[in-house]
């Protein structure tokens, strides 16, 4: 590794320590109390539940070095916010999309829920649309798949309540506290949007759904891509011209590209940039000593990525200068009390000759066809496994997208 690479890694590791959640005293510990029975089918009682109109993230960050803030005007009742919620780096695109999805789920809770405990202590929560999520309330960090990318999740039992934490982006967390009333057949779900400037807090009440009055099914929304490719993700191409968006519609994540940059024979089908791709190289950036001490090995990551690609029917090229390849980068820092912190990213890179919209002649450019990234923090014993599991999931997603584009 060159001097410049080592310097960059040292700086990145320092930023990781500052950026990650430090208030994680419950992670990796067994449940403090025996769990309660949450099983059953539940229907939302809207009259007993809270539906504030200004729910969402967006608090101003107060300076001065303080790590515990209050904000009585945002539904928090002046309560303090976890000192671990610190934002010292910008959120990635996937983290921002996950944040929007989770906030929307808090604003628009499911009309009905089915909760079922599984063998081994896992809990499966299914909404009226059939979407199921599995939680492992052992206090260890796991990953819950969302539309854009998996999100780090910690679930645990605390004084007879199930607490589920979604670490959505730097300095922001969605936390659910689920309990069951002993005096009435009600399920109480407290949802909190936590950030360094304050918190939003709402309570939803669910009652048993009887067979005589089953909750009305809500039709599933039309499926649309959760990630809008940026121009750099489509080598030498540009998205087709689109009609103006209706009022109130979400704006695209990428600026429009002049029509003059698109050739007449432009392939506009989804995944066009992946068609014909059948062989890739695998490159794993050198890991530092701290990554090794936290259970991460470059050879193991490379082997796992190659295995995922091969299982999807893709050819893995080794020791070649293949111009399309999976690139994996992991930056790790060891914090106090035996905690490891990693930022990990996976990309599919390629090269192409493209005429830029502002240029007149083709130039050789590197493009990112696919990318995913996230962060993990946990005990040394389990950290390497958590990062490997997330990276393998990313490569599996890449392989599935490439396979689907070539059907």
CSV table of C-alpha atoms in Angstrom, one decimal:
chain,number,residue,atom,x,y,z
A,1,UNK,CA,0.0,0.0,0.0
A,2,UNK,CA,1.4,3.4,-1.0
A,3,UNK,CA,1.9,6.3,1.4
A,4,UNK,CA,-1.1,8.1,0.0
A,5,UNK,CA,-3.4,5.1,0.5
A,6,UNK,CA,-2.1,4.7,4.1
A,7,UNK,CA,-2.7,8.3,4.9
A,8,UNK,CA,-6.2,8.2,3.5
A,9,UNK,CA,-7.0,5.0,5.5
A,10,UNK,CA,-5.7,6.6,8.7
A,11,UNK,CA,-7.8,9.7,8.2
A,12,UNK,CA,-10.9,7.6,7.3
A,13,UNK,CA,-10.4,5.4,10.4
A,14,UNK,CA,-10.3,8.5,12.6
A,15,UNK,CA,-13.5,9.7,11.0
A,16,UNK,CA,-15.2,6.3,11.5
A,17,UNK,CA,-14.5,6.5,15.2
A,18,UNK,CA,-16.1,9.9,15.4
A,19,UNK,CA,-19.0,9.1,13.2
A,20,UNK,CA,-20.3,5.8,14.8
A,21,UNK,CA,-22.8,5.4,17.6
A,22,UNK,CA,-21.0,5.2,20.9
A,23,UNK,CA,-24.1,4.6,23.1
A,24,UNK,CA,-24.2,0.9,22.4
A,25,UNK,CA,-23.9,-0.6,25.9
A,26,UNK,CA,-26.7,-3.1,25.2
A,27,UNK,CA,-25.2,-4.6,22.0
A,28,UNK,CA,-23.9,-8.1,22.3
A,29,UNK,CA,-25.5,-8.7,25.7
A,30,UNK,CA,-28.2,-11.3,26.4
A,31,UNK,CA,-31.8,-10.1,27.1
A,32,UNK,CA,-32.2,-8.5,30.4
A,33,UNK,CA,-35.6,-9.9,31.1
A,34,UNK,CA,-37.8,-12.7,29.8
A,35,UNK,CA,-39.7,-11.8,26.7
A,36,UNK,CA,-43.5,-11.3,26.8
A,37,UNK,CA,-46.0,-12.9,24.4
A,38,UNK,CA,-46.7,-10.5,21.5
A,39,UNK,CA,-48.0,-13.1,19.2
A,40,UNK,CA,-51.3,-12.6,17.4
A,41,UNK,CA,-53.1,-10.6,14.7
A,42,UNK,CA,-53.5,-7.0,15.5
A,43,UNK,CA,-55.6,-4.2,14.0
A,44,UNK,CA,-54.7,-0.5,14.3
A,45,UNK,CA,-57.1,1.7,16.4
A,46,UNK,CA,-56.7,5.1,14.7
A,47,UNK,CA,-58.9,6.9,17.3
A,48,UNK,CA,-56.5,5.9,20.2
A,49,UNK,CA,-53.3,6.4,18.2
A,50,UNK,CA,-51.3,9.6,17.5
A,51,UNK,CA,-50.9,11.0,14.0
A,52,UNK,CA,-48.9,14.3,14.3
A,53,UNK,CA,-48.7,16.4,11.1
A,54,UNK,CA,-45.0,17.4,11.4
A,55,UNK,CA,-43.4,14.0,11.9
A,56,UNK,CA,-40.0,13.5,10.4
A,57,UNK,CA,-36.2,14.2,10.6
A,58,UNK,CA,-34.7,17.6,10.0
A,59,UNK,CA,-33.7,19.0,13.4
A,60,UNK,CA,-31.0,21.7,13.4
A,61,UNK,CA,-27.8,20.4,14.9
A,62,UNK,CA,-26.8,22.5,18.0
A,63,UNK,CA,-23.1,23.3,18.2
A,64,UNK,CA,-20.9,23.9,21.2
A,65,UNK,CA,-19.8,20.3,21.7
A,66,UNK,CA,-22.8,19.2,23.6
A,67,UNK,CA,-23.9,15.6,23.1
A,68,UNK,CA,-27.3,15.6,24.9
A,69,UNK,CA,-29.9,17.9,23.6
A,70,UNK,CA,-33.6,18.6,24.3
A,71,UNK,CA,-36.3,20.0,22.1
A,72,UNK,CA,-39.7,20.4,23.8
A,73,UNK,CA,-41.4,21.6,20.6
A,74,UNK,CA,-41.0,18.4,18.5
A,75,UNK,CA,-43.0,15.9,20.5
A,76,UNK,CA,-40.1,14.9,22.6
A,77,UNK,CA,-41.5,16.4,25.8
A,78,UNK,CA,-38.0,17.8,26.6
A,79,UNK,CA,-36.4,14.4,26.8
A,80,UNK,CA,-32.7,14.0,26.2
A,81,UNK,CA,-31.4,12.4,23.0
A,82,UNK,CA,-28.9,9.6,23.0
A,83,UNK,CA,-25.4,11.1,23.1
A,84,UNK,CA,-24.2,8.6,20.6
A,85,UNK,CA,-26.2,10.2,17.8
A,86,UNK,CA,-23.4,12.1,16.1
A,87,UNK,CA,-23.2,13.1,12.4
A,88,UNK,CA,-19.7,13.7,11.2
A,89,UNK,CA,-20.0,12.4,7.7
A,90,UNK,CA,-22.7,12.9,5.0
A,91,UNK,CA,-25.2,10.1,4.4
A,92,UNK,CA,-24.8,7.9,1.4
A,93,UNK,CA,-27.6,7.7,-1.2
A,94,UNK,CA,-28.7,4.3,0.1
A,95,UNK,CA,-28.8,5.6,3.6
A,96,UNK,CA,-30.9,8.6,2.6
A,97,UNK,CA,-33.3,6.4,0.7
A,98,UNK,CA,-33.6,4.0,3.7
A,99,UNK,CA,-34.2,7.0,5.9
A,100,UNK,CA,-37.1,8.2,3.7
A,101,UNK,CA,-38.6,4.7,3.6
A,102,UNK,CA,-38.5,4.2,7.4
A,103,UNK,CA,-39.8,7.7,8.1
A,104,UNK,CA,-42.7,7.0,5.7
A,105,UNK,CA,-43.4,3.8,7.6
A,106,UNK,CA,-43.6,5.7,10.9
A,107,UNK,CA,-45.9,8.3,9.3
A,108,UNK,CA,-48.1,5.7,7.7
A,109,UNK,CA,-48.2,2.7,10.0
A,110,UNK,CA,-49.6,-0.7,8.8
A,111,UNK,CA,-53.4,-1.1,9.3
A,112,UNK,CA,-52.8,-4.6,10.7
A,113,UNK,CA,-49.9,-6.7,11.9
A,114,UNK,CA,-49.3,-10.4,12.6
A,115,UNK,CA,-46.6,-11.2,15.1
A,116,UNK,CA,-45.3,-14.7,15.4
A,117,UNK,CA,-42.4,-16.0,17.6
A,118,UNK,CA,-40.1,-18.6,15.9
A,119,UNK,CA,-37.9,-21.3,17.3
A,120,UNK,CA,-34.6,-19.9,18.6
A,121,UNK,CA,-36.3,-16.7,19.8
A,122,UNK,CA,-36.7,-14.9,16.4
A,123,UNK,CA,-39.8,-12.8,15.9
A,124,UNK,CA,-41.5,-12.3,12.5
A,125,UNK,CA,-43.7,-9.3,12.0
A,126,UNK,CA,-45.9,-9.3,8.9
A,127,UNK,CA,-48.1,-6.4,7.7
A,128,UNK,CA,-51.4,-6.5,5.7
A,129,UNK,CA,-49.5,-6.5,2.4
A,130,UNK,CA,-47.6,-9.7,3.3
A,131,UNK,CA,-44.3,-7.9,3.9
A,132,UNK,CA,-42.4,-9.7,6.6
A,133,UNK,CA,-39.4,-8.8,8.7
A,134,UNK,CA,-37.5,-11.0,11.0
A,135,UNK,CA,-35.8,-9.7,14.2
A,136,UNK,CA,-33.4,-11.5,16.5
A,137,UNK,CA,-33.7,-9.9,20.0
A,138,UNK,CA,-30.4,-10.9,21.3
A,139,UNK,CA,-28.8,-7.4,21.3
A,140,UNK,CA,-26.4,-8.1,18.5
A,141,UNK,CA,-26.3,-6.1,15.3
A,142,UNK,CA,-28.0,-7.7,12.2
A,143,UNK,CA,-29.1,-6.4,8.8
A,144,UNK,CA,-32.7,-5.9,7.7
A,145,UNK,CA,-33.3,-5.7,3.9
A,146,UNK,CA,-35.0,-2.5,2.8
A,147,UNK,CA,-35.8,-1.2,-0.8
A,148,UNK,CA,-32.5,0.5,-1.3
A,149,UNK,CA,-30.0,-1.5,0.8
A,150,UNK,CA,-29.9,-3.5,4.1
A,151,UNK,CA,-29.9,-1.4,7.2
A,152,UNK,CA,-28.1,-2.1,10.5
A,153,UNK,CA,-30.7,-3.3,13.1
A,154,UNK,CA,-30.4,-4.1,16.8
A,155,UNK,CA,-33.3,-5.8,18.6
A,156,UNK,CA,-33.5,-6.7,22.3
A,157,UNK,CA,-35.9,-7.3,25.2
A,158,UNK,CA,-35.9,-4.7,28.0
A,159,UNK,CA,-38.2,-4.9,31.0
A,160,UNK,CA,-40.8,-6.9,29.0
A,161,UNK,CA,-40.7,-4.6,26.0
A,162,UNK,CA,-39.3,-5.4,22.6
A,163,UNK,CA,-36.9,-2.6,21.4
A,164,UNK,CA,-36.0,-2.5,17.7
A,165,UNK,CA,-33.4,0.1,16.5
A,166,UNK,CA,-32.8,1.0,12.9
A,167,UNK,CA,-29.5,2.8,12.4
A,168,UNK,CA,-30.6,4.6,9.2
A,169,UNK,CA,-27.8,7.2,8.7
A,170,UNK,CA,-25.2,9.1,10.6
A,171,UNK,CA,-26.8,10.8,13.6
A,172,UNK,CA,-30.3,9.4,12.9
A,173,UNK,CA,-32.1,6.4,14.3
A,174,UNK,CA,-35.6,5.0,14.1
A,175,UNK,CA,-36.5,3.2,17.3
A,176,UNK,CA,-39.6,1.1,18.0
A,177,UNK,CA,-40.7,0.0,21.5
A,178,UNK,CA,-43.4,-2.8,21.4
A,179,UNK,CA,-45.2,-3.8,24.6
A,180,UNK,CA,-48.5,-5.5,25.5
A,181,UNK,CA,-50.9,-4.0,28.1
A,182,UNK,CA,-51.7,-6.3,30.9
A,183,UNK,CA,-55.0,-4.7,31.8
A,184,UNK,CA,-56.4,-4.6,28.2
A,185,UNK,CA,-55.8,-6.7,25.1
A,186,UNK,CA,-53.8,-4.0,23.4
A,187,UNK,CA,-50.5,-3.8,21.6
A,188,UNK,CA,-48.7,-0.5,22.2
A,189,UNK,CA,-46.0,0.6,19.7
A,190,UNK,CA,-44.0,3.6,20.4
A,191,UNK,CA,-42.1,5.0,17.4
A,192,UNK,CA,-39.3,7.5,17.8
A,193,UNK,CA,-37.2,9.4,15.2
A,194,UNK,CA,-34.0,10.2,17.1
A,195,UNK,CA,-31.4,12.7,16.0
A,196,UNK,CA,-28.9,14.9,17.7
A,197,UNK,CA,-31.2,18.0,17.7
A,198,UNK,CA,-34.2,16.3,19.2
A,199,UNK,CA,-36.7,13.5,18.7
A,200,UNK,CA,-40.2,12.8,17.4
A,201,UNK,CA,-42.3,10.4,19.4
A,202,UNK,CA,-45.7,8.9,18.5
A,203,UNK,CA,-47.7,6.1,20.0
A,204,UNK,CA,-49.9,3.7,18.1
A,205,UNK,CA,-52.4,1.3,19.7
A,206,UNK,CA,-53.3,-2.0,18.1
A,207,UNK,CA,-56.2,-4.2,19.2
A,208,UNK,CA,-56.9,-7.9,18.5
A,209,UNK,CA,-58.2,-8.5,15.0
A,210,UNK,CA,-61.1,-10.8,15.3
A,211,UNK,CA,-62.1,-13.3,12.6
A,212,UNK,CA,-65.5,-11.7,12.3
A,213,UNK,CA,-63.9,-8.3,11.4
A,214,UNK,CA,-60.6,-9.0,9.5
A,215,UNK,CA,-58.7,-5.9,8.7
A,216,UNK,CA,-59.2,-4.7,5.2
A,217,UNK,CA,-56.4,-5.6,2.8
A,218,UNK,CA,-54.6,-2.7,1.3
A,219,UNK,CA,-53.5,-3.2,-2.4
A,220,UNK,CA,-49.8,-3.3,-2.9
A,221,UNK,CA,-48.4,-0.2,-4.6
A,222,UNK,CA,-47.1,-0.4,-8.2
A,223,UNK,CA,-43.5,-1.5,-8.0
A,224,UNK,CA,-41.0,1.1,-9.1
A,225,UNK,CA,-37.2,1.1,-9.0
A,226,UNK,CA,-36.0,2.2,-5.6
A,227,UNK,CA,-32.7,3.5,-7.0
A,228,UNK,CA,-32.6,5.9,-9.9
A,229,UNK,CA,-29.3,5.4,-11.8
A,230,UNK,CA,-27.1,8.4,-12.1
A,231,UNK,CA,-25.7,9.3,-15.5
A,232,UNK,CA,-22.3,7.9,-14.5
A,233,UNK,CA,-23.9,4.5,-13.9
A,234,UNK,CA,-24.9,4.2,-17.6
A,235,UNK,CA,-21.6,4.2,-19.6
A,236,UNK,CA,-21.8,6.4,-22.6
A,237,UNK,CA,-25.6,6.7,-22.4
A,238,UNK,CA,-28.2,9.1,-21.2
A,239,UNK,CA,-31.7,8.4,-19.9
A,240,UNK,CA,-34.6,9.1,-22.3
A,241,UNK,CA,-36.4,12.4,-22.3
A,242,UNK,CA,-39.3,12.3,-19.8
A,243,UNK,CA,-42.5,14.3,-19.5
A,244,UNK,CA,-42.7,16.9,-16.8
A,245,UNK,CA,-43.5,15.4,-13.4
A,246,UNK,CA,-46.9,16.1,-11.9
A,247,UNK,CA,-47.2,18.5,-9.0
A,248,UNK,CA,-46.1,17.0,-5.7
A,249,UNK,CA,-44.2,14.1,-7.4
A,250,UNK,CA,-40.7,13.3,-6.0
A,251,UNK,CA,-37.9,14.9,-8.0
A,252,UNK,CA,-35.4,12.6,-9.7
A,253,UNK,CA,-32.1,12.0,-8.0
A,254,UNK,CA,-30.0,12.9,-11.1
A,255,UNK,CA,-30.1,15.9,-13.4
A,256,UNK,CA,-31.3,15.5,-16.9
A,257,UNK,CA,-28.7,14.8,-19.6
A,258,UNK,CA,-29.0,16.8,-22.9
A,259,UNK,CA,-30.7,14.7,-25.6
A,260,UNK,CA,-27.7,15.4,-27.9
A,261,UNK,CA,-25.6,13.1,-25.8
A,262,UNK,CA,-27.7,10.1,-26.5
A,263,UNK,CA,-27.2,8.2,-29.8
A,264,UNK,CA,-30.1,7.2,-32.0
A,265,UNK,CA,-29.8,3.5,-31.2
A,266,UNK,CA,-29.8,4.0,-27.4
A,267,UNK,CA,-31.0,0.9,-25.5
A,268,UNK,CA,-33.5,2.3,-23.1
A,269,UNK,CA,-34.5,-1.0,-21.4
A,270,UNK,CA,-33.9,-1.4,-17.7
A,271,UNK,CA,-30.5,-2.9,-16.9
A,272,UNK,CA,-29.2,-2.2,-20.5
A,273,UNK,CA,-25.8,-1.3,-19.1
A,274,UNK,CA,-25.5,-4.9,-17.7
A,275,UNK,CA,-26.6,-6.8,-20.9
A,276,UNK,CA,-23.8,-9.0,-22.2
A,277,UNK,CA,-21.9,-8.9,-19.0
A,278,UNK,CA,-20.9,-12.5,-18.1
A,279,UNK,CA,-17.4,-12.3,-16.6
A,280,UNK,CA,-16.0,-10.1,-13.9
A,281,UNK,CA,-12.8,-9.7,-11.9
A,282,UNK,CA,-12.8,-9.3,-8.1
A,283,UNK,CA,-10.6,-6.7,-6.4
A,284,UNK,CA,-10.5,-6.3,-2.6
A,285,UNK,CA,-8.6,-3.2,-1.3
A,286,UNK,CA,-5.8,-4.0,1.1
A,287,UNK,CA,-7.0,-4.2,4.7
A,288,UNK,CA,-5.2,-2.6,7.6
A,289,UNK,CA,-4.0,-4.2,10.8
A,290,UNK,CA,-7.1,-3.0,12.7
A,291,UNK,CA,-9.4,-4.9,10.2
A,292,UNK,CA,-7.4,-8.0,10.8
A,293,UNK,CA,-7.7,-7.7,14.5
A,294,UNK,CA,-11.5,-7.4,14.1
A,295,UNK,CA,-11.7,-10.7,12.2
A,296,UNK,CA,-11.6,-9.4,8.6
A,297,UNK,CA,-9.4,-11.1,6.0
A,298,UNK,CA,-8.8,-9.9,2.5
A,299,UNK,CA,-8.6,-13.5,1.1
A,300,UNK,CA,-11.9,-14.5,2.8
A,301,UNK,CA,-13.8,-11.5,1.4
A,302,UNK,CA,-12.4,-12.1,-2.1
A,303,UNK,CA,-13.4,-15.8,-1.9
A,304,UNK,CA,-16.9,-15.0,-0.7
A,305,UNK,CA,-17.5,-12.5,-3.5
A,306,UNK,CA,-16.2,-15.0,-6.1
A,307,UNK,CA,-18.4,-17.7,-4.7
A,308,UNK,CA,-21.5,-15.5,-5.0
A,309,UNK,CA,-20.7,-14.5,-8.6
A,310,UNK,CA,-20.0,-18.1,-9.6
A,311,UNK,CA,-23.2,-19.3,-8.0
A,312,UNK,CA,-25.1,-16.9,-10.2
A,313,UNK,CA,-23.5,-18.4,-13.3
A,314,UNK,CA,-21.0,-15.6,-13.8
A,315,UNK,CA,-17.4,-16.3,-14.7
A,316,UNK,CA,-14.9,-15.0,-12.2
A,317,UNK,CA,-11.6,-13.8,-13.8
A,318,UNK,CA,-8.5,-14.0,-11.7
A,319,UNK,CA,-5.1,-12.3,-12.2
A,320,UNK,CA,-6.2,-10.4,-15.3
A,321,UNK,CA,-6.7,-6.8,-16.3
A,322,UNK,CA,-10.4,-7.3,-16.8
A,323,UNK,CA,-12.0,-3.9,-17.4
A,324,UNK,CA,-15.2,-4.8,-15.5
A,325,UNK,CA,-14.8,-6.0,-11.9
A,326,UNK,CA,-16.3,-6.0,-8.4
A,327,UNK,CA,-14.3,-3.7,-6.1
A,328,UNK,CA,-14.7,-4.0,-2.3
A,329,UNK,CA,-13.3,-1.5,0.2
A,330,UNK,CA,-13.5,-1.9,4.0
A,331,UNK,CA,-12.1,0.7,6.4
A,332,UNK,CA,-12.0,-0.4,10.0
A,333,UNK,CA,-11.2,1.3,13.3
A,334,UNK,CA,-11.0,-0.2,16.8
A,335,UNK,CA,-12.8,1.8,19.4
A,336,UNK,CA,-12.7,1.5,23.2
A,337,UNK,CA,-14.1,-1.4,25.1
A,338,UNK,CA,-13.4,-3.9,22.4
A,339,UNK,CA,-15.7,-2.5,19.8
A,340,UNK,CA,-14.9,-2.6,16.1
A,341,UNK,CA,-16.3,-0.1,13.6
A,342,UNK,CA,-16.2,-0.6,9.8
A,343,UNK,CA,-17.4,1.3,6.7
A,344,UNK,CA,-17.7,-1.1,3.8
A,345,UNK,CA,-18.6,-0.5,0.1
A,346,UNK,CA,-19.0,-2.7,-2.9
A,347,UNK,CA,-19.0,-1.5,-6.5
A,348,UNK,CA,-19.1,-2.9,-10.0
A,349,UNK,CA,-16.7,-0.8,-12.0
A,350,UNK,CA,-16.1,-0.7,-15.8
A,351,UNK,CA,-14.4,1.4,-18.4
A,352,UNK,CA,-15.8,2.8,-21.6
A,353,UNK,CA,-15.1,5.4,-24.3
A,354,UNK,CA,-17.7,8.1,-24.0
A,355,UNK,CA,-18.2,11.6,-25.4
A,356,UNK,CA,-19.1,13.8,-22.5
A,357,UNK,CA,-22.1,16.2,-22.8
A,358,UNK,CA,-19.6,19.1,-22.6
A,359,UNK,CA,-16.9,17.6,-24.8
A,360,UNK,CA,-16.4,16.9,-28.5
A,361,UNK,CA,-14.3,13.7,-28.6
A,362,UNK,CA,-14.6,10.3,-26.8
A,363,UNK,CA,-12.5,9.9,-23.6
A,364,UNK,CA,-11.8,6.8,-21.6
A,365,UNK,CA,-13.8,7.0,-18.4
A,366,UNK,CA,-14.4,4.8,-15.4
A,367,UNK,CA,-18.0,4.2,-14.5
A,368,UNK,CA,-19.8,2.8,-11.5
A,369,UNK,CA,-22.5,0.4,-12.7
A,370,UNK,CA,-23.6,-0.7,-9.3
A,371,UNK,CA,-22.8,0.2,-5.8
A,372,UNK,CA,-23.9,-0.5,-2.2
A,373,UNK,CA,-22.4,0.6,1.1
A,374,UNK,CA,-23.0,0.6,4.8
A,375,UNK,CA,-21.5,0.7,8.3
A,376,UNK,CA,-21.3,-1.8,11.2
A,377,UNK,CA,-20.2,-1.6,14.8
A,378,UNK,CA,-19.9,-4.5,17.2
A,379,UNK,CA,-17.8,-6.7,19.4
A,380,UNK,CA,-14.5,-8.1,18.0
A,381,UNK,CA,-15.9,-11.7,18.1
A,382,UNK,CA,-18.8,-11.1,15.8
A,383,UNK,CA,-17.7,-8.0,13.8
A,384,UNK,CA,-16.0,-9.8,11.0
A,385,UNK,CA,-19.0,-12.1,10.4
A,386,UNK,CA,-21.4,-9.1,10.3
A,387,UNK,CA,-19.3,-7.3,7.7
A,388,UNK,CA,-18.8,-10.4,5.6
A,389,UNK,CA,-22.6,-11.1,5.7
A,390,UNK,CA,-23.4,-7.6,4.5
A,391,UNK,CA,-20.8,-7.6,1.7
A,392,UNK,CA,-22.0,-11.1,0.5
A,393,UNK,CA,-25.5,-9.8,0.4
A,394,UNK,CA,-24.4,-6.9,-1.7
A,395,UNK,CA,-22.6,-9.1,-4.2
A,396,UNK,CA,-25.6,-11.4,-4.3
A,397,UNK,CA,-27.7,-8.4,-5.3
A,398,UNK,CA,-25.3,-7.4,-8.0
A,399,UNK,CA,-25.2,-10.9,-9.4
A,400,UNK,CA,-29.0,-11.1,-9.4
A,401,UNK,CA,-29.3,-7.8,-11.3
A,402,UNK,CA,-26.7,-8.9,-13.9
A,403,UNK,CA,-28.5,-12.2,-14.3
A,404,UNK,CA,-31.9,-10.6,-14.6
A,405,UNK,CA,-30.6,-8.1,-17.2
A,406,UNK,CA,-29.3,-11.0,-19.4
A,407,UNK,CA,-32.4,-13.2,-19.3
